[in-house]
Amino acid sequence: MPAIDHIREELKCKLNDYKTVEDFLGGPTAVRQGRERYLPMPEPVLDTDTEAVKKKKEARYNAYLTRAVFYDAVAATLGGLIGQVFSKETAISVPTQMDPLVTDIDHAGTPLEMQAKKALWYCLGFGRGGLFTDYPNVVAQKQEDGTDPAAVDTVVTVKDMQERNLRPKIILYSHSQIINWRVANVGGRILATLVVLKEEGVAEDDGFEEVKETQYRVLRLSKELVYSQEVWKPGNDGQAFVLAEASQPIDANGKPFQEIPFSPFGWESNTF
């Protein structure tokens, strides 16, 4: 069984630091929830303590934790830096057919400028992040809505864009969601041949409550320079993860993409 959820060592060694930064950006509530991670217990609970003594020490520590002050300067500083970058009105110029992306860049209602601010938040706060451009699966859409159950035409036409709102989307991934990657020198260019993204998917939905689950999106580039993607979800009967979706996106000419449409960014360089 492939280790879909494998985390590269370069990232694994930073996860503890990322947790600290996340809590500091979360403010006093998040820091207090960290308890002994940030505020050591003056009188540690010992195995030899009686239950009464343990409860007394816990109560004393909880009172100590409640009185502790964490000045919320980290988030304020980061917010101020981002505010300086976007202090002037953002100039956005795109082709007419891409106008919908300005107001909804990720098909989740996020405006382009808001995504740019969030990307800068990840870049300044954690030093890394990434943008994934996902392309619509026309065949799946036509088969799903029943308009053409035997659809084989995978090229997105202007009619498809207008009637089905089929268009690319750009999704922002955080520092800790990009868990694995590989690169190779292809014809003198350094290209990603594998990118694994940790996501939150919907396991169940009764119309009122969504039950979330962790899933992994795997982006691959074959030796023949053909891009494909897979989605792996938790399996049943003891299986760790099973392949739930697989597709091979194509461009406007009906040809496979020759590189993975994922762009990492960072405060030092825009590489993994």
mmCIF file of C-alpha atoms in Angstrom, residues 201-213:
data_model
loop_
_atom_site.group_PDB
_atom_site.id
_atom_site.type_symbol
_atom_site.label_atom_id
_atom_site.label_comp_id
_atom_site.label_asym_id
_atom_site.label_seq_id
_atom_site.Cartn_x
_atom_site.Cartn_y
_atom_site.Cartn_z
ATOM 1 C CA GLY A 201 -13.035 16.439 2.458
ATOM 2 C CA VAL A 202 -16.661 15.653 3.242
ATOM 3 C CA ALA A 203 -17.273 12.081 4.429
ATOM 4 C CA GLU A 204 -20.996 12.428 5.152
ATOM 5 C CA ASP A 205 -23.597 15.123 4.629
ATOM 6 C CA ASP A 206 -27.204 14.765 5.810
ATOM 7 C CA GLY A 207 -28.196 18.225 4.614
ATOM 8 C CA PHE A 208 -27.623 19.799 8.026
ATOM 9 C CA GLU A 209 -24.268 18.561 9.239
ATOM 10 C CA GLU A 210 -21.092 17.780 7.343
ATOM 11 C CA VAL A 211 -18.730 15.148 8.703
ATOM 12 C CA LYS A 212 -15.194 15.994 7.624
ATOM 13 C CA GLU A 213 -12.335 13.637 6.859
#
